[in-house]
Short mmCIF file of C-alpha atoms in Angstrom, two decimals:
data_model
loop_
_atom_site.label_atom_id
_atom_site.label_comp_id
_atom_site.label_asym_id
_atom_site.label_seq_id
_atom_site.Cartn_x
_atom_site.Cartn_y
_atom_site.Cartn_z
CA UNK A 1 129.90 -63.14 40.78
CA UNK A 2 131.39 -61.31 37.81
CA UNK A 3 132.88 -58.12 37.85
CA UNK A 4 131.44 -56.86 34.59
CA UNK A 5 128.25 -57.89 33.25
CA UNK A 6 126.79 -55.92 29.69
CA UNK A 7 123.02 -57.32 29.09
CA UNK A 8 121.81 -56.57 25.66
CA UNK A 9 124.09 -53.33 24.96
CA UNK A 10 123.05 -51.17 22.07
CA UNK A 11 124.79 -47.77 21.25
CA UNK A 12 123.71 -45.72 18.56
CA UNK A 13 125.20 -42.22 17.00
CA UNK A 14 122.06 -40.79 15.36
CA UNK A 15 120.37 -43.33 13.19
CA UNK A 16 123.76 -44.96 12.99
CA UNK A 17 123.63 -48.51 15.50
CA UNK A 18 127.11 -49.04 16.28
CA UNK A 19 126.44 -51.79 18.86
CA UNK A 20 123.34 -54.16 18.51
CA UNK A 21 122.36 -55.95 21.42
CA UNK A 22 125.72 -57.17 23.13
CA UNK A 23 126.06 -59.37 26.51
CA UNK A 24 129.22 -60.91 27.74
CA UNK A 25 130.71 -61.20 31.55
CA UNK A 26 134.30 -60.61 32.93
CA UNK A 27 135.20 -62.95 35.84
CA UNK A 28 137.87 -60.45 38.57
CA UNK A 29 141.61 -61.82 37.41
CA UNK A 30 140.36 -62.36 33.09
CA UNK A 31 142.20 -61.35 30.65
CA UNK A 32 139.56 -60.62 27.66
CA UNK A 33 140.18 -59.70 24.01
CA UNK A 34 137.56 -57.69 22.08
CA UNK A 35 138.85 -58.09 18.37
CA UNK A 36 137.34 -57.25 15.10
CA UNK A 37 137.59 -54.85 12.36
CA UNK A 38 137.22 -51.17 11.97
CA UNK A 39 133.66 -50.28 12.20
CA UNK A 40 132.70 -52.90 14.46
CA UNK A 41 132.01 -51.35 17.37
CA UNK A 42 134.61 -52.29 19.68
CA UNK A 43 136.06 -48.74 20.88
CA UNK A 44 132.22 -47.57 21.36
CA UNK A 45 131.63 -50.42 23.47
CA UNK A 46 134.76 -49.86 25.83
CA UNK A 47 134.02 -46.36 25.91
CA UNK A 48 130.00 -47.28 27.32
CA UNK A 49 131.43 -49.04 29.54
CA UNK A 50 134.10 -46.32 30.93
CA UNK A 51 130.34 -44.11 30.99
CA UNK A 52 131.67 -41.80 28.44
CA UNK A 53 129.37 -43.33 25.70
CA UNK A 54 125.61 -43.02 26.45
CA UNK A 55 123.51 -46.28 25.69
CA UNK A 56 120.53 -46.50 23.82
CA UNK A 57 119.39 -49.75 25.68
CA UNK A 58 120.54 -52.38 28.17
CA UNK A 59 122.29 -52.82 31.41
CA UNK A 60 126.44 -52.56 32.71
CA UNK A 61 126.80 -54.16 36.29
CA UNK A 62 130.51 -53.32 37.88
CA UNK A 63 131.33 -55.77 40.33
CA UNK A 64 127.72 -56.07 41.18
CA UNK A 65 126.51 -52.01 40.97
CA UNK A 66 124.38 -51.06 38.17
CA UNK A 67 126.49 -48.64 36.34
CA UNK A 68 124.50 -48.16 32.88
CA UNK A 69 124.48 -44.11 32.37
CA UNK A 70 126.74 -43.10 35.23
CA UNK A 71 129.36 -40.12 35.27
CA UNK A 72 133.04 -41.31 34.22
CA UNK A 73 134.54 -40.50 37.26
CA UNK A 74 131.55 -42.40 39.89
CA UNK A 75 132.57 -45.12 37.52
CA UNK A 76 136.29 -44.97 38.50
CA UNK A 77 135.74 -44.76 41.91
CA UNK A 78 134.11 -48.35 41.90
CA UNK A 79 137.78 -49.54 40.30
CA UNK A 80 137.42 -49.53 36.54
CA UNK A 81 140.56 -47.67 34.66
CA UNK A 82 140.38 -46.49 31.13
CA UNK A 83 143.48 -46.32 29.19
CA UNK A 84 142.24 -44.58 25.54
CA UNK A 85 142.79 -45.22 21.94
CA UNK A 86 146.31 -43.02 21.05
CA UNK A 87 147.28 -42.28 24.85
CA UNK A 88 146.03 -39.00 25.76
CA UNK A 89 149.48 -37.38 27.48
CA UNK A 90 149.17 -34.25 28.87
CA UNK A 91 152.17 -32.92 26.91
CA UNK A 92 153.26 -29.78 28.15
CA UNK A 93 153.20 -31.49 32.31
CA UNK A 94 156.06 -33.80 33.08
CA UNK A 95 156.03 -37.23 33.63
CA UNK A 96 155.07 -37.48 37.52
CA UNK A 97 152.68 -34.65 36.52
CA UNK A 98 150.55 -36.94 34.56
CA UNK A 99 150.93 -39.63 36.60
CA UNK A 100 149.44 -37.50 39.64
CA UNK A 101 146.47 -36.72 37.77
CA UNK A 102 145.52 -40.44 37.71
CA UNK A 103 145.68 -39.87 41.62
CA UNK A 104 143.22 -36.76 41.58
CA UNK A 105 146.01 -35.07 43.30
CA UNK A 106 144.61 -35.57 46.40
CA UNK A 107 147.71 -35.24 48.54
CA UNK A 108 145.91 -32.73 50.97
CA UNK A 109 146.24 -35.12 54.03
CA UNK A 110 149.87 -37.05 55.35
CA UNK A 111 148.44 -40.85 54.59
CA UNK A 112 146.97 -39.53 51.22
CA UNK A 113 150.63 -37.87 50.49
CA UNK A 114 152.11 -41.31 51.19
CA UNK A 115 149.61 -43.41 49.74
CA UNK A 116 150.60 -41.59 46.40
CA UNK A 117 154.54 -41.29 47.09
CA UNK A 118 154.32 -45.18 47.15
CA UNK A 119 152.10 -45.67 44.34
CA UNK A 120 154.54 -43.69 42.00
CA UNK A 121 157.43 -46.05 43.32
CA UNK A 122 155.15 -48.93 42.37
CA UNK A 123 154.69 -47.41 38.77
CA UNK A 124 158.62 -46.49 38.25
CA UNK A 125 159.70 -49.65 39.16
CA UNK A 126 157.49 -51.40 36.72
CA UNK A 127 158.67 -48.43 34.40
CA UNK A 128 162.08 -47.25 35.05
CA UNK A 129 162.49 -45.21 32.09
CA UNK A 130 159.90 -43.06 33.51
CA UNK A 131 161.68 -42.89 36.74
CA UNK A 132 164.49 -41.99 34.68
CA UNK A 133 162.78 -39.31 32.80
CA UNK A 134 160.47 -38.07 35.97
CA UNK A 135 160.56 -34.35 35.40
CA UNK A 136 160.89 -34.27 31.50
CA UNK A 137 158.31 -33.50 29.45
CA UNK A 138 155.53 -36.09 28.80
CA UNK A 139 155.31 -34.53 24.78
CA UNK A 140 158.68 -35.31 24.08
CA UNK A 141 158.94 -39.38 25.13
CA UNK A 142 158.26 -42.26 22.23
CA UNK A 143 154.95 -43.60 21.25
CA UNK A 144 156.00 -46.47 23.24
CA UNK A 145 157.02 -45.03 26.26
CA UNK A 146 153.94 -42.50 25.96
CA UNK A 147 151.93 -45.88 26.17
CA UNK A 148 153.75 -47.05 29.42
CA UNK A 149 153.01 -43.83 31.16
CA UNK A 150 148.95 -44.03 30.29
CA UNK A 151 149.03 -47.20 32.19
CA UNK A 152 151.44 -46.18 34.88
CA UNK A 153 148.43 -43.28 35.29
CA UNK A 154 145.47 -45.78 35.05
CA UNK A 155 147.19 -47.96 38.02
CA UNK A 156 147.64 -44.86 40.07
CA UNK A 157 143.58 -45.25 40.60
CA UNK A 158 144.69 -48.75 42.15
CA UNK A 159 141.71 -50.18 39.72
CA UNK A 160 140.29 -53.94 40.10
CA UNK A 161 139.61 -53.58 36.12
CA UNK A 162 141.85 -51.65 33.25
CA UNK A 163 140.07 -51.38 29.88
CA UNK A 164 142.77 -50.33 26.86
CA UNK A 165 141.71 -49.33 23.61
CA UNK A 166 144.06 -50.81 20.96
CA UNK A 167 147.34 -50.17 23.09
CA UNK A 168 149.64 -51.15 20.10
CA UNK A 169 148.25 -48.40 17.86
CA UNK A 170 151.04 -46.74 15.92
CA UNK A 171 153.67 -48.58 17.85
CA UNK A 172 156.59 -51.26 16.11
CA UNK A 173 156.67 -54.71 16.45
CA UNK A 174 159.40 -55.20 19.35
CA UNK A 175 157.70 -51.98 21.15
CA UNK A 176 154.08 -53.39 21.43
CA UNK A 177 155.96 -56.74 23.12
CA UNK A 178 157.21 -54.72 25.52
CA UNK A 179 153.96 -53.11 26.35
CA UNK A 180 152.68 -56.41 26.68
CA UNK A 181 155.11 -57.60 28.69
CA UNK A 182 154.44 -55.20 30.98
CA UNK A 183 150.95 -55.48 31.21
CA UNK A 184 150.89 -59.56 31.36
CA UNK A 185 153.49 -59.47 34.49
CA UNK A 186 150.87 -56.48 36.16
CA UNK A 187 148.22 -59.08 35.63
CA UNK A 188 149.80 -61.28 37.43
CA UNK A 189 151.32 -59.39 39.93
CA UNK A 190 148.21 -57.19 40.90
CA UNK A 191 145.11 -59.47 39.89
CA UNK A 192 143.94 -57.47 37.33
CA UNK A 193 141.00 -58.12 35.18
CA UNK A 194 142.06 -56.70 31.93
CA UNK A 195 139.53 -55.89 29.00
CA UNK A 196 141.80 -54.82 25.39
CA UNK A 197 140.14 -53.67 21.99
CA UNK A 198 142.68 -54.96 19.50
CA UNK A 199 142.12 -54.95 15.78
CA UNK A 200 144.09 -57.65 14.86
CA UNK A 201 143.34 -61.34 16.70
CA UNK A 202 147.05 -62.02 16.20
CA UNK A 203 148.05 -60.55 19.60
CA UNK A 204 144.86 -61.94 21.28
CA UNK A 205 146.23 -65.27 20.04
CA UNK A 206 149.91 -64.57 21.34
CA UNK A 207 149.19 -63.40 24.76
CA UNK A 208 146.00 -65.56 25.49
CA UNK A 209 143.15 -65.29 27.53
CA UNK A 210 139.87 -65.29 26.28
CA UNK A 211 138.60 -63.45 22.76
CA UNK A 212 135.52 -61.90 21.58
CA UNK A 213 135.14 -61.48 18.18
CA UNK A 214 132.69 -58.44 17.01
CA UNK A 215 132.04 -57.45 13.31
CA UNK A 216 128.85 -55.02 12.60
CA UNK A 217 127.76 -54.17 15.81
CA UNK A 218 127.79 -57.74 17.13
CA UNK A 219 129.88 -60.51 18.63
CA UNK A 220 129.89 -63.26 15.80
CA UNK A 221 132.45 -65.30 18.10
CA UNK A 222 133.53 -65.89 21.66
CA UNK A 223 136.19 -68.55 23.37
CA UNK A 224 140.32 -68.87 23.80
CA UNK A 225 141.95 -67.16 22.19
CA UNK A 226 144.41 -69.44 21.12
CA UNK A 227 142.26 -72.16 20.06
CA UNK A 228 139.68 -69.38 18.16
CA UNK A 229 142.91 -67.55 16.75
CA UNK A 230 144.67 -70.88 15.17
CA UNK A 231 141.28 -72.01 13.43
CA UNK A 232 139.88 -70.61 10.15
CA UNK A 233 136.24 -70.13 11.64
CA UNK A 234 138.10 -66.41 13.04
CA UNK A 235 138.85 -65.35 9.43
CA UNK A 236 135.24 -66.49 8.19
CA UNK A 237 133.70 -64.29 11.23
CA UNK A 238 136.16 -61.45 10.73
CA UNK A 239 135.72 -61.08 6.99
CA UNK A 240 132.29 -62.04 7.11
CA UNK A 241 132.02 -65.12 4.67
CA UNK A 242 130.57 -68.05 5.08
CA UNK A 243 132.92 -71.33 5.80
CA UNK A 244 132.42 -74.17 3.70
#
């Protein structure tokens, strides 16, 4: 069974169509790509999914559950993790601040206060510099490091999937490898499914996994991403020309 299922997806801001019509399925442990260029719908179909983003038509199944319209937070509860386009830090709380409120800061009970206590160990030592940097202020850290602490909140929720909008946005070269690093070994590690909006198909290509191409709405290409991101056929679909 999958673990996410979209059936003929359409999201539309006023007359605008911003998704037309899309269907793909994650299998639990994927790795999946959604590449394309601006405008083509890729952060408004992450966000529908999350149930921030109302749909105009079609169905989203979570690991079997009819999700389509739901509240955000029902939505987390079933194991789905959003991680948003440019990070979202609370920046006046510290560090373990923010990462609490991935927990709900439910700490009320003794196995709730040591479920959490061991879930922040988890997250610093995947991320020491925010062990390091615990009680500091969450404004003042990098871009990079800003990144590591949204998904050292999302895992807090213990999610089966994480979705991440375009998680090297703003960030250099040799920073965005580390993020990656990071995220490939928590794959691994943890079993994650992991569904990323990247602009660019080089890092799809890089990392691996599988890659959906979307451009106007619409998926225009769908396989490894390797073997789609070494081909010309990607820049035909991303540009939209026709390859002769």
């Amino acid at each position: 069974m999958s673990l996410l299922a979209l059936s003929d997806i359409t999201i539309r801001y006023s007359r605008l169509t911003a998704v037309r019509e899309v269907s793909f399925s994650m299998t639990e442990g994927e790795i999946l790509f959604i590449t394309g260029p601006n405008g083509a719908g890729k952060s408004s179909l992450l966000r529908a999914i999350a149930g921030v983003t109302p749909v105009a038509g079609g169905k989203i199944q979570l690991a079997g559950q009819d999700i389509t319209g739901q509240a955000p937070e029902n939505i987390a509860r079933l194991g789905l993790s959003m991680v948003p386009e440019g990070r979202e830090v609370f920046g006046s709380l510290t560090i373990e601040e923010n990462l609490l409120v991935g927990t709900g800061m439910q700490t009320r009970d003794r196995n709730s206060r040591a479920r959490t206590a061991s879930d922040l160990e988890a997250v610093y030592t995947i991320f020491p510099i925010l062990k390091d940097r615990r009680n500091g202020q969450a404004g003042l850290l990098s871009g990079g490091q800003q990144q590591m602490l949204v998904i050292g909140r999302a895992l807090m929720t213990n999610p089966r999937l994480i979705a991440i909008d375009e998680p090297s946005l703003g960030l250099a070269p040799n920073i965005t490898d580390q993020v990656y690093e990071r995220l490939i070994a928590l794959q691994a590690q943890r079993q994650l499914t992991l569904l990323i909006v990247e602009q660019s198909s080089a890092r799809a290509m890089m990392v691996g996994g599988r890659m959906i191409l979307m451009r106007g709405g619409q998926i225009v290409l769908d396989g490894d991403a390797r073997t789609l991101g070494s081909g010309e056929a990607i820049q035909a679909a991303y540009f939209g020309y026709e390859d002769h």
